[in-house]
């Protein structure tokens, strides 16, 4: 019962934050509601017993990635979003299509499946157990990930550097 | 005890919000945040399935998704900065060429 209450409360916070992200016009408000969504999701992960995932959700997502977003919003001095008139057909067809899709998926999941229940802390995701998997079974993907991160760092530096500073570095060798 | 389907419905709602934001938003940074929202929705279903089938590999995959999302955020925001430097705008209606 307690599990269900906690799930519902933080699920509602999640959905509220996601809807607020759509409704806000200023990017900084959207970014802060995304932080709320990520924090509430970390609690949902804890309810499922995924302690390590909840911790890195807070540190990496709500911490690092969102700081990057807020930093870029402030750096570019992003103002309010301009309202542009979209296609009327897209509104008339798109919103009913999204709602119909959601209703069908929810109905199929809730009424037609007996997928079972997830008990509170069903699968304790201790860091030690995850590390055991990560450094044995998933060692190759883990190493490939490190190459990916290295390429991402170099790409970010090259893309964000000012053209004139790149030229100067080339000339000076 | 929460049925697994509740977690999947929550994850589906988050994903749908992300897709909607991707389609209706006009600011390129907000569109980028909608993508992060979609990734978060998928992560929730990964963890829920991991708990249901008692397989830790689901949580390891969430780790990989997070690493890819962080790399993508770094490169994407660098592209946004480069774009802003040449176009002086964040409105995607005015960004319709692939070249910077």
PDB file of C-alpha atoms in Angstrom:
ATOM      1  CA  UNK A   1       0.000   0.000   0.000  1.00  0.00           C
ATOM      2  CA  UNK A   2       2.782   2.398   0.999  1.00  0.00           C
ATOM      3  CA  UNK A   3       4.587   1.451  -2.197  1.00  0.00           C
ATOM      4  CA  UNK A   4       1.529   2.318  -4.275  1.00  0.00           C
ATOM      5  CA  UNK A   5       1.088   5.671  -2.514  1.00  0.00           C
ATOM      6  CA  UNK A   6       4.745   6.616  -3.014  1.00  0.00           C
ATOM      7  CA  UNK A   7       4.600   5.472  -6.630  1.00  0.00           C
ATOM      8  CA  UNK A   8       1.464   7.540  -7.301  1.00  0.00           C
ATOM      9  CA  UNK A   9       2.736  10.696  -5.607  1.00  0.00           C
ATOM     10  CA  UNK A  10       6.075  10.729  -7.400  1.00  0.00           C
ATOM     11  CA  UNK A  11       4.485   9.549 -10.641  1.00  0.00           C
ATOM     12  CA  UNK A  12       2.164  12.546 -10.509  1.00  0.00           C
ATOM     13  CA  UNK A  13       5.124  14.839  -9.802  1.00  0.00           C
ATOM     14  CA  UNK A  14       6.859  13.324 -12.858  1.00  0.00           C
ATOM     15  CA  UNK A  15       3.899  13.821 -15.176  1.00  0.00           C
ATOM     16  CA  UNK A  16       3.255  17.317 -13.782  1.00  0.00           C
ATOM     17  CA  UNK A  17       6.863  18.305 -14.439  1.00  0.00           C
ATOM     18  CA  UNK A  18       6.743  16.875 -17.961  1.00  0.00           C
ATOM     19  CA  UNK A  19       3.516  18.737 -18.793  1.00  0.00           C
ATOM     20  CA  UNK A  20       4.949  21.931 -17.277  1.00  0.00           C
ATOM     21  CA  UNK A  21       8.001  21.514 -19.541  1.00  0.00           C
ATOM     22  CA  UNK A  22       5.640  21.610 -22.523  1.00  0.00           C
ATOM     23  CA  UNK A  23       3.595  24.569 -21.270  1.00  0.00           C
ATOM     24  CA  UNK A  24       6.409  26.918 -20.225  1.00  0.00           C
ATOM     25  CA  UNK A  25       7.580  29.394 -22.831  1.00  0.00           C
ATOM     26  CA  UNK A  26      10.940  30.330 -21.340  1.00  0.00           C
ATOM     27  CA  UNK A  27      13.683  27.673 -21.707  1.00  0.00           C
ATOM     28  CA  UNK A  28      14.985  28.170 -18.157  1.00  0.00           C
ATOM     29  CA  UNK A  29      11.553  27.262 -16.719  1.00  0.00           C
ATOM     30  CA  UNK A  30      11.478  24.177 -18.919  1.00  0.00           C
ATOM     31  CA  UNK A  31      14.958  23.209 -17.713  1.00  0.00           C
ATOM     32  CA  UNK A  32      13.950  23.512 -14.058  1.00  0.00           C
ATOM     33  CA  UNK A  33      10.820  21.412 -14.568  1.00  0.00           C
ATOM     34  CA  UNK A  34      13.022  18.802 -16.257  1.00  0.00           C
ATOM     35  CA  UNK A  35      15.123  18.736 -13.054  1.00  0.00           C
ATOM     36  CA  UNK A  36      11.899  18.029 -11.103  1.00  0.00           C
ATOM     37  CA  UNK A  37      11.047  15.153 -13.469  1.00  0.00           C
ATOM     38  CA  UNK A  38      14.520  13.656 -13.063  1.00  0.00           C
ATOM     39  CA  UNK A  39      14.446  13.935  -9.270  1.00  0.00           C
ATOM     40  CA  UNK A  40      11.051  12.251  -9.078  1.00  0.00           C
ATOM     41  CA  UNK A  41      12.266   9.529 -11.437  1.00  0.00           C
ATOM     42  CA  UNK A  42      15.222   8.905  -9.122  1.00  0.00           C
ATOM     43  CA  UNK A  43      12.712   8.183  -6.335  1.00  0.00           C
ATOM     44  CA  UNK A  44      10.841   5.764  -8.638  1.00  0.00           C
ATOM     45  CA  UNK A  45      14.153   3.989  -9.294  1.00  0.00           C
ATOM     46  CA  UNK A  46      14.759   3.742  -5.534  1.00  0.00           C
ATOM     47  CA  UNK A  47      11.292   2.234  -5.090  1.00  0.00           C
ATOM     48  CA  UNK A  48      12.260  -0.458  -7.593  1.00  0.00           C
ATOM     49  CA  UNK A  49      15.433  -1.155  -5.624  1.00  0.00           C
ATOM     50  CA  UNK A  50      17.817   0.336  -8.195  1.00  0.00           C
ATOM     51  CA  UNK A  51      20.006   2.242  -5.744  1.00  0.00           C
ATOM     52  CA  UNK A  52      22.984   2.736  -8.042  1.00  0.00           C
ATOM     53  CA  UNK A  53      20.806   3.900 -10.931  1.00  0.00           C
ATOM     54  CA  UNK A  54      18.980   6.350  -8.642  1.00  0.00           C
ATOM     55  CA  UNK A  55      22.299   7.785  -7.466  1.00  0.00           C
ATOM     56  CA  UNK A  56      23.709   8.292 -10.952  1.00  0.00           C
ATOM     57  CA  UNK A  57      20.359   9.658 -12.120  1.00  0.00           C
ATOM     58  CA  UNK A  58      20.735  12.451  -9.572  1.00  0.00           C
ATOM     59  CA  UNK A  59      24.475  12.976 -10.126  1.00  0.00           C
ATOM     60  CA  UNK A  60      24.727  12.660 -13.911  1.00  0.00           C
ATOM     61  CA  UNK A  61      21.294  13.710 -15.152  1.00  0.00           C
ATOM     62  CA  UNK A  62      19.891  16.139 -12.601  1.00  0.00           C
ATOM     63  CA  UNK A  63      23.399  17.350 -11.819  1.00  0.00           C
ATOM     64  CA  UNK A  64      25.804  17.388 -14.733  1.00  0.00           C
ATOM     65  CA  UNK A  65      23.573  17.331 -17.798  1.00  0.00           C
ATOM     66  CA  UNK A  66      21.115  19.884 -16.453  1.00  0.00           C
ATOM     67  CA  UNK A  67      23.913  22.216 -15.342  1.00  0.00           C
ATOM     68  CA  UNK A  68      25.165  22.052 -18.926  1.00  0.00           C
ATOM     69  CA  UNK A  69      21.691  22.968 -20.208  1.00  0.00           C
ATOM     70  CA  UNK A  70      21.227  25.854 -17.776  1.00  0.00           C
ATOM     71  CA  UNK A  71      24.751  27.060 -18.568  1.00  0.00           C
ATOM     72  CA  UNK A  72      24.049  27.119 -22.303  1.00  0.00           C
ATOM     73  CA  UNK A  73      20.687  28.865 -21.781  1.00  0.00           C
ATOM     74  CA  UNK A  74      22.441  31.581 -19.785  1.00  0.00           C
ATOM     75  CA  UNK A  75      25.408  31.784 -22.183  1.00  0.00           C
ATOM     76  CA  UNK A  76      23.164  32.324 -25.201  1.00  0.00           C
ATOM     77  CA  UNK A  77      20.830  34.587 -23.228  1.00  0.00           C
ATOM     78  CA  UNK A  78      17.856  32.633 -24.547  1.00  0.00           C
ATOM     79  CA  UNK A  79      14.656  34.599 -24.335  1.00  0.00           C
ATOM     80  CA  UNK A  80      11.008  33.634 -24.536  1.00  0.00           C
ATOM     81  CA  UNK A  81      10.037  31.335 -27.327  1.00  0.00           C
ATOM     82  CA  UNK A  82       8.465  33.053 -30.310  1.00  0.00           C
ATOM     83  CA  UNK A  83       4.977  31.849 -31.058  1.00  0.00           C
ATOM     84  CA  UNK A  84       4.739  30.643 -34.638  1.00  0.00           C
ATOM     85  CA  UNK A  85       1.572  29.511 -36.291  1.00  0.00           C
ATOM     86  CA  UNK A  86       1.832  25.815 -36.999  1.00  0.00           C
ATOM     87  CA  UNK A  87      -0.257  23.927 -39.478  1.00  0.00           C
ATOM     88  CA  UNK A  88      -3.890  23.645 -38.428  1.00  0.00           C
ATOM     89  CA  UNK A  89      -4.178  20.138 -39.886  1.00  0.00           C
ATOM     90  CA  UNK A  90      -1.289  19.032 -37.677  1.00  0.00           C
ATOM     91  CA  UNK A  91      -3.177  20.215 -34.572  1.00  0.00           C
ATOM     92  CA  UNK A  92      -6.476  18.694 -35.675  1.00  0.00           C
ATOM     93  CA  UNK A  93      -4.960  15.326 -36.555  1.00  0.00           C
ATOM     94  CA  UNK A  94      -1.954  15.220 -34.251  1.00  0.00           C
ATOM     95  CA  UNK A  95      -3.525  15.735 -30.839  1.00  0.00           C
ATOM     96  CA  UNK A  96      -6.357  13.179 -31.340  1.00  0.00           C
ATOM     97  CA  UNK A  97      -3.788  10.742 -32.744  1.00  0.00           C
ATOM     98  CA  UNK A  98      -1.548  11.135 -29.674  1.00  0.00           C
ATOM     99  CA  UNK A  99      -4.513  10.722 -27.315  1.00  0.00           C
ATOM    100  CA  UNK A 100      -5.810   7.676 -29.211  1.00  0.00           C
ATOM    101  CA  UNK A 101      -2.372   6.090 -29.182  1.00  0.00           C
ATOM    102  CA  UNK A 102      -1.971   6.712 -25.446  1.00  0.00           C
ATOM    103  CA  UNK A 103      -5.419   5.262 -24.656  1.00  0.00           C
ATOM    104  CA  UNK A 104      -4.775   2.142 -26.727  1.00  0.00           C
ATOM    105  CA  UNK A 105      -1.353   1.536 -25.182  1.00  0.00           C
ATOM    106  CA  UNK A 106      -2.637   2.152 -21.623  1.00  0.00           C
ATOM    107  CA  UNK A 107      -5.638  -0.106 -22.190  1.00  0.00           C
ATOM    108  CA  UNK A 108      -3.471  -2.873 -23.607  1.00  0.00           C
ATOM    109  CA  UNK A 109      -1.042  -2.601 -20.687  1.00  0.00           C
ATOM    110  CA  UNK A 110      -3.604  -2.311 -17.908  1.00  0.00           C
ATOM    111  CA  UNK A 111      -6.411  -4.595 -19.064  1.00  0.00           C
ATOM    112  CA  UNK A 112      -4.836  -7.149 -21.329  1.00  0.00           C
ATOM    113  CA  UNK A 113      -1.556  -8.001 -19.681  1.00  0.00           C
ATOM    114  CA  UNK A 114      -0.771 -10.015 -16.633  1.00  0.00           C
ATOM    115  CA  UNK A 115       2.834  -8.924 -16.536  1.00  0.00           C
ATOM    116  CA  UNK A 116       3.051  -9.333 -12.763  1.00  0.00           C
ATOM    117  CA  UNK A 117       4.003  -6.957 -10.006  1.00  0.00           C
ATOM    118  CA  UNK A 118       7.206  -5.226  -8.999  1.00  0.00           C
ATOM    119  CA  UNK A 119       7.690  -5.551  -5.259  1.00  0.00           C
ATOM    120  CA  UNK A 120       9.314  -2.754  -3.289  1.00  0.00           C
ATOM    121  CA  UNK A 121      13.081  -3.102  -3.606  1.00  0.00           C
ATOM    122  CA  UNK A 122      12.468  -6.194  -5.742  1.00  0.00           C
ATOM    123  CA  UNK A 123      15.949  -6.340  -7.190  1.00  0.00           C
ATOM    124  CA  UNK A 124      18.602  -4.669  -5.050  1.00  0.00           C
ATOM    125  CA  UNK A 125      20.929  -2.928  -7.470  1.00  0.00           C
ATOM    126  CA  UNK A 126      23.948  -2.609  -5.216  1.00  0.00           C
ATOM    127  CA  UNK A 127      26.944  -0.957  -6.863  1.00  0.00           C
ATOM    128  CA  UNK A 128      29.022  -4.099  -6.234  1.00  0.00           C
ATOM    129  CA  UNK A 129      26.614  -6.349  -8.166  1.00  0.00           C
ATOM    130  CA  UNK A 130      26.398  -3.859 -11.026  1.00  0.00           C
ATOM    131  CA  UNK A 131      30.183  -3.569 -11.159  1.00  0.00           C
ATOM    132  CA  UNK A 132      30.433  -7.368 -11.285  1.00  0.00           C
ATOM    133  CA  UNK A 133      28.244  -7.371 -14.416  1.00  0.00           C
ATOM    134  CA  UNK A 134      29.791  -4.253 -15.923  1.00  0.00           C
ATOM    135  CA  UNK A 135      33.392  -5.442 -15.683  1.00  0.00           C
ATOM    136  CA  UNK A 136      32.788  -9.046 -16.704  1.00  0.00           C
ATOM    137  CA  UNK A 137      29.819  -9.596 -18.970  1.00  0.00           C
ATOM    138  CA  UNK A 138      29.622  -6.057 -20.345  1.00  0.00           C
ATOM    139  CA  UNK A 139      33.350  -5.243 -20.412  1.00  0.00           C
ATOM    140  CA  UNK A 140      33.548  -4.649 -24.167  1.00  0.00           C
ATOM    141  CA  UNK A 141      30.539  -2.261 -24.322  1.00  0.00           C
ATOM    142  CA  UNK A 142      31.995  -0.446 -21.291  1.00  0.00           C
ATOM    143  CA  UNK A 143      35.323   0.094 -23.055  1.00  0.00           C
ATOM    144  CA  UNK A 144      33.565   1.201 -26.252  1.00  0.00           C
ATOM    145  CA  UNK A 145      31.665   3.712 -24.105  1.00  0.00           C
ATOM    146  CA  UNK A 146      34.950   5.250 -22.974  1.00  0.00           C
ATOM    147  CA  UNK A 147      35.957   5.794 -26.613  1.00  0.00           C
ATOM    148  CA  UNK A 148      32.533   7.349 -27.254  1.00  0.00           C
ATOM    149  CA  UNK A 149      32.956   9.779 -24.369  1.00  0.00           C
ATOM    150  CA  UNK A 150      36.447  10.716 -25.566  1.00  0.00           C
ATOM    151  CA  UNK A 151      35.133  11.434 -29.075  1.00  0.00           C
ATOM    152  CA  UNK A 152      32.253  13.453 -27.582  1.00  0.00           C
ATOM    153  CA  UNK A 153      34.672  15.589 -25.555  1.00  0.00           C
ATOM    154  CA  UNK A 154      36.834  16.296 -28.601  1.00  0.00           C
ATOM    155  CA  UNK A 155      33.774  16.998 -30.732  1.00  0.00           C
ATOM    156  CA  UNK A 156      32.368  19.423 -28.184  1.00  0.00           C
ATOM    157  CA  UNK A 157      35.676  21.292 -27.918  1.00  0.00           C
ATOM    158  CA  UNK A 158      36.087  21.529 -31.706  1.00  0.00           C
ATOM    159  CA  UNK A 159      32.474  22.590 -32.311  1.00  0.00           C
ATOM    160  CA  UNK A 160      32.282  25.161 -29.542  1.00  0.00           C
ATOM    161  CA  UNK A 161      35.692  26.739 -30.189  1.00  0.00           C
ATOM    162  CA  UNK A 162      35.676  30.138 -31.870  1.00  0.00           C
ATOM    163  CA  UNK A 163      36.874  29.929 -35.508  1.00  0.00           C
ATOM    164  CA  UNK A 164      39.554  32.598 -35.005  1.00  0.00           C
ATOM    165  CA  UNK A 165      41.073  30.768 -32.004  1.00  0.00           C
ATOM    166  CA  UNK A 166      41.247  27.572 -34.093  1.00  0.00           C
ATOM    167  CA  UNK A 167      43.069  29.482 -36.822  1.00  0.00           C
ATOM    168  CA  UNK A 168      45.543  30.915 -34.325  1.00  0.00           C
ATOM    169  CA  UNK A 169      46.272  27.488 -32.863  1.00  0.00           C
ATOM    170  CA  UNK A 170      46.929  26.135 -36.352  1.00  0.00           C
ATOM    171  CA  UNK A 171      49.324  28.961 -37.199  1.00  0.00           C
ATOM    172  CA  UNK A 172      51.260  28.584 -33.993  1.00  0.00           C
ATOM    173  CA  UNK A 173      51.404  24.844 -34.605  1.00  0.00           C
TER     174      UNK A 173
ATOM    175  CA  UNK B   1       3.187  -4.052  -4.621  1.00  0.00           C
ATOM    176  CA  UNK B   2       2.741  -2.014  -7.772  1.00  0.00           C
ATOM    177  CA  UNK B   3       1.783  -3.784 -11.000  1.00  0.00           C
ATOM    178  CA  UNK B   4       4.479  -3.621 -13.643  1.00  0.00           C
ATOM    179  CA  UNK B   5       1.972  -2.135 -16.067  1.00  0.00           C
ATOM    180  CA  UNK B   6       1.671   1.035 -13.938  1.00  0.00           C
ATOM    181  CA  UNK B   7       5.382   1.666 -14.365  1.00  0.00           C
ATOM    182  CA  UNK B   8       5.095   1.052 -18.103  1.00  0.00           C
ATOM    183  CA  UNK B   9       2.145   3.457 -18.376  1.00  0.00           C
ATOM    184  CA  UNK B  10       4.126   6.149 -16.519  1.00  0.00           C
ATOM    185  CA  UNK B  11       7.078   5.537 -18.813  1.00  0.00           C
ATOM    186  CA  UNK B  12       4.785   5.765 -21.855  1.00  0.00           C
ATOM    187  CA  UNK B  13       3.291   9.059 -20.647  1.00  0.00           C
ATOM    188  CA  UNK B  14       6.768  10.548 -20.180  1.00  0.00           C
ATOM    189  CA  UNK B  15       7.804   9.365 -23.645  1.00  0.00           C
ATOM    190  CA  UNK B  16       4.637  10.826 -25.183  1.00  0.00           C
ATOM    191  CA  UNK B  17       5.300  14.163 -23.456  1.00  0.00           C
ATOM    192  CA  UNK B  18       8.809  14.102 -24.920  1.00  0.00           C
ATOM    193  CA  UNK B  19       7.552  13.391 -28.441  1.00  0.00           C
ATOM    194  CA  UNK B  20       4.922  16.139 -28.135  1.00  0.00           C
ATOM    195  CA  UNK B  21       7.530  18.633 -26.952  1.00  0.00           C
ATOM    196  CA  UNK B  22       9.839  17.648 -29.791  1.00  0.00           C
ATOM    197  CA  UNK B  23       7.075  18.362 -32.291  1.00  0.00           C
ATOM    198  CA  UNK B  24       5.445  21.516 -30.902  1.00  0.00           C
ATOM    199  CA  UNK B  25       8.385  23.419 -29.401  1.00  0.00           C
ATOM    200  CA  UNK B  26      10.164  26.075 -31.448  1.00  0.00           C
ATOM    201  CA  UNK B  27      13.207  26.694 -29.241  1.00  0.00           C
ATOM    202  CA  UNK B  28      16.087  24.367 -30.109  1.00  0.00           C
ATOM    203  CA  UNK B  29      17.202  24.005 -26.459  1.00  0.00           C
ATOM    204  CA  UNK B  30      13.703  22.989 -25.347  1.00  0.00           C
ATOM    205  CA  UNK B  31      13.568  20.446 -28.166  1.00  0.00           C
ATOM    206  CA  UNK B  32      16.822  19.041 -26.853  1.00  0.00           C
ATOM    207  CA  UNK B  33      15.310  18.786 -23.363  1.00  0.00           C
ATOM    208  CA  UNK B  34      12.346  16.890 -24.811  1.00  0.00           C
ATOM    209  CA  UNK B  35      14.790  14.296 -26.150  1.00  0.00           C
ATOM    210  CA  UNK B  36      16.248  13.909 -22.643  1.00  0.00           C
ATOM    211  CA  UNK B  37      12.688  13.418 -21.346  1.00  0.00           C
ATOM    212  CA  UNK B  38      12.131  10.594 -23.838  1.00  0.00           C
ATOM    213  CA  UNK B  39      15.391   8.917 -22.761  1.00  0.00           C
ATOM    214  CA  UNK B  40      14.264   9.162 -19.119  1.00  0.00           C
ATOM    215  CA  UNK B  41      10.945   7.522 -19.913  1.00  0.00           C
ATOM    216  CA  UNK B  42      12.741   4.618 -21.570  1.00  0.00           C
ATOM    217  CA  UNK B  43      15.107   4.296 -18.587  1.00  0.00           C
ATOM    218  CA  UNK B  44      12.121   3.849 -16.261  1.00  0.00           C
ATOM    219  CA  UNK B  45      10.801   0.934 -18.302  1.00  0.00           C
ATOM    220  CA  UNK B  46      14.300  -0.624 -18.345  1.00  0.00           C
ATOM    221  CA  UNK B  47      14.486  -0.541 -14.541  1.00  0.00           C
ATOM    222  CA  UNK B  48      10.895  -1.771 -14.148  1.00  0.00           C
ATOM    223  CA  UNK B  49      11.547  -4.770 -16.398  1.00  0.00           C
ATOM    224  CA  UNK B  50      14.816  -5.441 -14.564  1.00  0.00           C
ATOM    225  CA  UNK B  51      12.892  -5.640 -11.280  1.00  0.00           C
ATOM    226  CA  UNK B  52      10.185  -7.809 -12.814  1.00  0.00           C
ATOM    227  CA  UNK B  53      12.477 -10.420 -14.375  1.00  0.00           C
ATOM    228  CA  UNK B  54      15.161 -10.237 -11.645  1.00  0.00           C
ATOM    229  CA  UNK B  55      17.872  -9.406 -14.190  1.00  0.00           C
ATOM    230  CA  UNK B  56      20.459  -6.807 -13.261  1.00  0.00           C
ATOM    231  CA  UNK B  57      21.447  -6.291 -16.898  1.00  0.00           C
ATOM    232  CA  UNK B  58      18.483  -3.932 -17.256  1.00  0.00           C
ATOM    233  CA  UNK B  59      20.124  -1.558 -14.792  1.00  0.00           C
ATOM    234  CA  UNK B  60      23.477  -1.865 -16.595  1.00  0.00           C
ATOM    235  CA  UNK B  61      21.741  -0.809 -19.800  1.00  0.00           C
ATOM    236  CA  UNK B  62      20.336   2.262 -18.037  1.00  0.00           C
ATOM    237  CA  UNK B  63      23.946   3.118 -17.223  1.00  0.00           C
ATOM    238  CA  UNK B  64      24.860   2.901 -20.914  1.00  0.00           C
ATOM    239  CA  UNK B  65      21.840   4.983 -21.923  1.00  0.00           C
ATOM    240  CA  UNK B  66      22.912   7.662 -19.436  1.00  0.00           C
ATOM    241  CA  UNK B  67      26.474   7.738 -20.790  1.00  0.00           C
ATOM    242  CA  UNK B  68      25.221   8.079 -24.361  1.00  0.00           C
ATOM    243  CA  UNK B  69      22.766  10.804 -23.270  1.00  0.00           C
ATOM    244  CA  UNK B  70      25.529  12.746 -21.519  1.00  0.00           C
ATOM    245  CA  UNK B  71      27.799  12.532 -24.596  1.00  0.00           C
ATOM    246  CA  UNK B  72      24.900  13.551 -26.807  1.00  0.00           C
ATOM    247  CA  UNK B  73      24.091  16.524 -24.566  1.00  0.00           C
ATOM    248  CA  UNK B  74      27.704  17.741 -24.683  1.00  0.00           C
ATOM    249  CA  UNK B  75      27.980  17.513 -28.482  1.00  0.00           C
ATOM    250  CA  UNK B  76      24.456  18.802 -29.093  1.00  0.00           C
ATOM    251  CA  UNK B  77      24.891  21.860 -26.912  1.00  0.00           C
ATOM    252  CA  UNK B  78      28.218  22.597 -28.631  1.00  0.00           C
ATOM    253  CA  UNK B  79      26.393  22.448 -31.973  1.00  0.00           C
ATOM    254  CA  UNK B  80      23.740  24.813 -30.586  1.00  0.00           C
ATOM    255  CA  UNK B  81      26.449  27.288 -29.522  1.00  0.00           C
ATOM    256  CA  UNK B  82      28.097  27.110 -32.964  1.00  0.00           C
ATOM    257  CA  UNK B  83      24.709  27.574 -34.606  1.00  0.00           C
ATOM    258  CA  UNK B  84      23.849  30.565 -32.447  1.00  0.00           C
ATOM    259  CA  UNK B  85      27.176  32.148 -33.266  1.00  0.00           C
ATOM    260  CA  UNK B  86      26.456  32.177 -37.002  1.00  0.00           C
ATOM    261  CA  UNK B  87      22.641  32.554 -37.053  1.00  0.00           C
ATOM    262  CA  UNK B  88      22.013  34.673 -33.939  1.00  0.00           C
ATOM    263  CA  UNK B  89      18.787  32.774 -33.305  1.00  0.00           C
ATOM    264  CA  UNK B  90      17.510  29.725 -31.438  1.00  0.00           C
ATOM    265  CA  UNK B  91      14.272  29.467 -33.369  1.00  0.00           C
ATOM    266  CA  UNK B  92      14.334  26.331 -35.511  1.00  0.00           C
ATOM    267  CA  UNK B  93      12.015  27.870 -38.077  1.00  0.00           C
ATOM    268  CA  UNK B  94      14.948  30.059 -39.065  1.00  0.00           C
ATOM    269  CA  UNK B  95      17.473  27.232 -39.074  1.00  0.00           C
ATOM    270  CA  UNK B  96      16.704  25.316 -42.234  1.00  0.00           C
ATOM    271  CA  UNK B  97      20.135  24.566 -43.673  1.00  0.00           C
ATOM    272  CA  UNK B  98      22.461  21.801 -42.546  1.00  0.00           C
ATOM    273  CA  UNK B  99      25.546  23.964 -42.937  1.00  0.00           C
ATOM    274  CA  UNK B 100      26.476  26.257 -40.097  1.00  0.00           C
TER     275      UNK B 100
END
